[in-house]
mmCIF file of C-alpha atoms in Angstrom:
data_model
loop_
_atom_site.group_PDB
_atom_site.id
_atom_site.type_symbol
_atom_site.label_atom_id
_atom_site.label_comp_id
_atom_site.label_asym_id
_atom_site.label_seq_id
_atom_site.Cartn_x
_atom_site.Cartn_y
_atom_site.Cartn_z
ATOM 1 C CA UNK Z 157 60.553 10.972 93.557
ATOM 2 C CA UNK Z 158 61.377 13.947 95.657
ATOM 3 C CA UNK Z 159 58.766 17.100 95.859
ATOM 4 C CA UNK Z 160 61.491 18.955 93.806
ATOM 5 C CA UNK Z 161 61.507 16.802 90.817
ATOM 6 C CA UNK Z 162 57.537 16.663 90.909
ATOM 7 C CA UNK Z 163 57.858 20.451 90.715
ATOM 8 C CA UNK Z 164 60.451 20.533 87.965
ATOM 9 C CA UNK Z 165 58.344 18.304 85.847
ATOM 10 C CA UNK Z 166 55.286 20.407 86.607
ATOM 11 C CA UNK Z 167 57.101 23.685 85.391
ATOM 12 C CA UNK Z 168 58.537 21.982 82.592
ATOM 13 C CA UNK Z 169 54.810 20.750 81.272
ATOM 14 C CA UNK Z 170 53.533 24.042 82.195
ATOM 15 C CA UNK Z 171 56.045 26.139 80.244
ATOM 16 C CA UNK Z 172 56.237 23.373 77.584
ATOM 17 C CA UNK Z 173 52.654 22.988 76.527
ATOM 18 C CA UNK Z 174 51.867 26.870 77.080
ATOM 19 C CA UNK Z 175 52.354 27.290 73.302
ATOM 20 C CA UNK Z 176 49.649 24.594 72.380
ATOM 21 C CA UNK Z 177 46.704 26.829 73.092
ATOM 22 C CA UNK Z 178 48.110 29.717 70.863
ATOM 23 C CA UNK Z 179 48.462 27.053 67.983
ATOM 24 C CA UNK Z 180 45.139 25.804 68.466
ATOM 25 C CA UNK Z 181 43.584 29.616 68.515
ATOM 26 C CA UNK Z 182 45.838 30.331 65.371
ATOM 27 C CA UNK Z 183 44.546 27.209 63.217
ATOM 28 C CA UNK Z 184 40.975 27.981 64.032
ATOM 29 C CA UNK Z 185 40.823 31.687 63.740
ATOM 30 C CA UNK Z 186 43.516 31.916 60.925
ATOM 31 C CA UNK Z 187 44.638 35.327 62.379
ATOM 32 C CA UNK Z 188 47.982 36.391 63.520
ATOM 33 C CA UNK Z 189 48.022 40.256 63.500
ATOM 34 C CA UNK Z 190 48.203 40.761 66.952
ATOM 35 C CA UNK Z 191 50.854 37.913 67.890
ATOM 36 C CA UNK Z 192 54.634 39.028 68.211
ATOM 37 C CA UNK Z 193 56.767 37.175 65.772
ATOM 38 C CA UNK Z 194 59.825 38.741 67.289
ATOM 39 C CA UNK Z 195 58.769 36.964 70.562
ATOM 40 C CA UNK Z 196 58.307 33.873 68.682
ATOM 41 C CA UNK Z 197 61.934 34.230 67.173
ATOM 42 C CA UNK Z 198 63.370 34.979 70.620
ATOM 43 C CA UNK Z 199 61.936 32.112 71.978
ATOM 44 C CA UNK Z 200 63.155 29.783 69.373
ATOM 45 C CA UNK Z 201 66.756 30.900 70.241
ATOM 46 C CA UNK Z 202 66.186 30.366 73.788
ATOM 47 C CA UNK Z 203 64.276 26.993 73.380
ATOM 48 C CA UNK Z 204 67.341 25.954 71.144
ATOM 49 C CA UNK Z 205 69.756 26.686 73.933
ATOM 50 C CA UNK Z 206 67.988 25.131 76.238
ATOM 51 C CA UNK Z 207 67.991 21.656 74.247
ATOM 52 C CA UNK Z 208 71.879 22.144 73.958
ATOM 53 C CA UNK Z 209 71.922 22.637 77.827
ATOM 54 C CA UNK Z 210 69.657 19.595 78.094
ATOM 55 C CA UNK Z 211 72.095 17.639 76.116
ATOM 56 C CA UNK Z 212 75.376 18.610 77.971
ATOM 57 C CA UNK Z 213 73.697 18.121 81.257
ATOM 58 C CA UNK Z 214 72.291 14.859 80.212
ATOM 59 C CA UNK Z 215 68.623 15.838 81.551
ATOM 60 C CA UNK Z 216 65.751 14.359 79.344
ATOM 61 C CA UNK Z 217 63.354 16.699 81.185
ATOM 62 C CA UNK Z 218 64.956 19.566 79.828
ATOM 63 C CA UNK Z 219 65.372 17.998 76.102
ATOM 64 C CA UNK Z 220 61.669 16.606 76.094
ATOM 65 C CA UNK Z 221 59.980 19.797 77.442
ATOM 66 C CA UNK Z 222 61.838 22.405 75.282
ATOM 67 C CA UNK Z 223 61.631 20.119 72.172
ATOM 68 C CA UNK Z 224 57.986 20.071 72.270
ATOM 69 C CA UNK Z 225 57.950 23.826 72.791
ATOM 70 C CA UNK Z 226 60.330 24.060 70.055
ATOM 71 C CA UNK Z 227 57.918 22.061 67.669
ATOM 72 C CA UNK Z 228 54.915 24.168 68.690
ATOM 73 C CA UNK Z 229 56.954 27.590 68.306
ATOM 74 C CA UNK Z 230 58.221 26.737 64.662
ATOM 75 C CA UNK Z 231 54.656 25.517 63.778
ATOM 76 C CA UNK Z 232 53.167 29.192 65.014
ATOM 77 C CA UNK Z 233 56.105 30.793 63.217
ATOM 78 C CA UNK Z 234 55.126 29.274 59.934
ATOM 79 C CA UNK Z 235 51.400 29.390 60.336
ATOM 80 C CA UNK Z 236 51.585 33.220 61.450
ATOM 81 C CA UNK Z 237 53.668 34.041 58.164
ATOM 82 C CA UNK Z 238 51.189 32.210 56.025
ATOM 83 C CA UNK Z 239 48.167 33.544 57.731
ATOM 84 C CA UNK Z 240 49.429 37.322 57.577
ATOM 85 C CA UNK Z 241 50.553 36.880 53.873
ATOM 86 C CA UNK Z 242 46.656 36.172 53.009
ATOM 87 C CA UNK Z 243 43.648 38.796 53.195
ATOM 88 C CA UNK Z 244 42.505 39.439 56.445
ATOM 89 C CA UNK Z 245 39.268 37.332 57.223
ATOM 90 C CA UNK Z 246 37.632 39.949 59.332
ATOM 91 C CA UNK H 92 82.642 29.833 83.843
ATOM 92 C CA UNK H 93 82.049 26.488 82.014
ATOM 93 C CA UNK H 94 80.443 26.435 78.393
ATOM 94 C CA UNK H 95 77.349 24.651 79.891
ATOM 95 C CA UNK H 96 76.778 27.522 82.143
ATOM 96 C CA UNK H 97 77.139 29.979 79.486
ATOM 97 C CA UNK H 98 74.677 28.123 77.380
ATOM 98 C CA UNK H 99 72.402 27.849 80.392
ATOM 99 C CA UNK H 100 72.475 31.529 80.931
ATOM 100 C CA UNK H 101 71.879 32.405 77.225
ATOM 101 C CA UNK H 102 68.931 29.976 77.212
ATOM 102 C CA UNK H 103 67.470 31.542 80.479
ATOM 103 C CA UNK H 104 67.804 34.987 78.884
ATOM 104 C CA UNK H 105 66.633 34.064 75.527
ATOM 105 C CA UNK H 106 63.144 32.202 76.988
ATOM 106 C CA UNK H 107 62.962 34.841 79.798
ATOM 107 C CA UNK H 108 62.865 38.016 77.781
ATOM 108 C CA UNK H 109 60.874 36.520 74.846
ATOM 109 C CA UNK H 110 57.600 37.981 76.138
ATOM 110 C CA UNK H 111 59.006 41.490 76.053
ATOM 111 C CA UNK H 112 58.413 42.232 72.382
ATOM 112 C CA UNK H 113 54.865 40.801 72.669
ATOM 113 C CA UNK H 114 54.494 43.423 75.554
ATOM 114 C CA UNK H 115 55.975 46.179 73.542
ATOM 115 C CA UNK H 116 53.538 45.350 70.696
ATOM 116 C CA UNK H 117 50.688 45.094 73.000
ATOM 117 C CA UNK H 118 51.411 48.624 74.209
ATOM 118 C CA UNK H 119 51.851 49.845 70.868
ATOM 119 C CA UNK H 120 48.895 48.481 68.966
ATOM 120 C CA UNK H 121 46.504 48.261 71.756
ATOM 121 C CA UNK H 122 44.913 45.083 70.399
ATOM 122 C CA UNK H 123 45.247 41.383 71.879
ATOM 123 C CA UNK H 124 42.506 39.571 69.938
ATOM 124 C CA UNK H 125 44.773 37.114 68.090
ATOM 125 C CA UNK H 126 46.623 36.283 71.527
ATOM 126 C CA UNK H 127 45.808 33.337 73.603
ATOM 127 C CA UNK H 128 45.101 33.823 77.128
ATOM 128 C CA UNK H 129 44.775 30.429 77.862
ATOM 129 C CA UNK H 130 48.499 30.151 76.636
ATOM 130 C CA UNK H 131 49.582 33.098 78.842
ATOM 131 C CA UNK H 132 47.615 31.464 82.039
ATOM 132 C CA UNK H 133 49.129 28.165 81.403
ATOM 133 C CA UNK H 134 52.517 29.921 81.010
ATOM 134 C CA UNK H 135 51.628 31.690 84.371
ATOM 135 C CA UNK H 136 51.207 28.493 86.109
ATOM 136 C CA UNK H 137 54.561 27.099 84.870
ATOM 137 C CA UNK H 138 56.636 30.108 85.309
ATOM 138 C CA UNK H 139 55.368 30.079 89.152
ATOM 139 C CA UNK H 140 56.344 26.425 89.334
ATOM 140 C CA UNK H 141 59.886 27.134 87.706
ATOM 141 C CA UNK H 142 60.266 29.903 90.696
ATOM 142 C CA UNK H 143 59.337 27.372 93.303
ATOM 143 C CA UNK H 144 61.760 24.934 91.931
ATOM 144 C CA UNK H 145 64.528 27.424 91.554
ATOM 145 C CA UNK H 146 63.968 28.448 95.364
ATOM 146 C CA UNK H 147 64.203 24.639 96.178
ATOM 147 C CA UNK H 148 67.232 23.803 94.467
ATOM 148 C CA UNK H 149 68.656 27.177 95.310
ATOM 149 C CA UNK H 150 69.467 28.176 91.690
ATOM 150 C CA UNK H 151 69.485 32.243 90.899
ATOM 151 C CA UNK H 152 69.430 31.951 87.063
ATOM 152 C CA UNK H 153 66.263 30.088 87.199
ATOM 153 C CA UNK H 154 64.561 32.461 89.860
ATOM 154 C CA UNK H 155 65.594 35.545 88.260
ATOM 155 C CA UNK H 156 64.994 34.464 84.465
ATOM 156 C CA UNK H 157 61.340 33.124 85.263
ATOM 157 C CA UNK H 158 60.895 36.047 87.560
ATOM 158 C CA UNK H 159 61.180 38.495 84.680
ATOM 159 C CA UNK H 160 59.043 36.320 82.630
ATOM 160 C CA UNK H 161 56.293 35.935 85.081
ATOM 161 C CA UNK H 162 56.347 39.925 85.471
ATOM 162 C CA UNK H 163 56.050 40.172 81.369
ATOM 163 C CA UNK H 164 53.490 37.462 81.488
ATOM 164 C CA UNK H 165 51.282 39.252 84.350
ATOM 165 C CA UNK H 166 51.528 42.399 82.252
ATOM 166 C CA UNK H 167 50.517 40.902 79.141
ATOM 167 C CA UNK H 168 47.542 39.346 80.745
ATOM 168 C CA UNK H 169 46.129 42.630 82.335
ATOM 169 C CA UNK H 170 46.947 44.920 79.327
ATOM 170 C CA UNK H 171 45.099 41.926 76.917
ATOM 171 C CA UNK H 172 41.746 41.863 79.073
ATOM 172 C CA UNK H 173 41.735 45.537 79.338
ATOM 173 C CA UNK H 174 42.348 46.169 75.725
ATOM 174 C CA UNK H 175 39.823 43.472 74.810
ATOM 175 C CA UNK H 176 37.255 45.149 77.063
ATOM 176 C CA UNK H 177 37.640 48.374 74.821
ATOM 177 C CA UNK H 178 36.153 48.812 71.377
ATOM 178 C CA UNK H 179 38.587 47.313 68.453
ATOM 179 C CA UNK H 180 40.606 50.632 67.153
ATOM 180 C CA UNK H 181 40.630 49.085 63.729
#
């Protein structure tokens, strides 16, 4: 495997799983007041376009890493809306 | 320009600028308690690797969109640490 591929895979994993710690924090603390839902909505659009791009380019790394991000992103959006609709536990 | 390029540029813009609304919210509300700094740190690593990947692949779209994200990301990290070190305005 070439160096450029290794870096590409590392980059995909880095940006792909970056939403995981946010999801874990959200589930643990059940608070989403400071999180921007606009960010998550813009990201949702971007990730969906990346998946389409990956399909058209037939690039499995792009499809999988952005697919993982999309699942994490949608989970964060739903949980944020849910926790915001409840009284603040603070 | 081919459709796949248009989608790639749209995807880059979508994921590239997604951090902007979070930065705006942070500056306006001066609170970062619910934001995961682990997410931002993992993202920093991923974005830096994407820029290296873009340079090696000689791909301007990847370099620019991830460069914009990196600047927004670093701004969010610094402001989050700053606001967390001050008393909560709530």
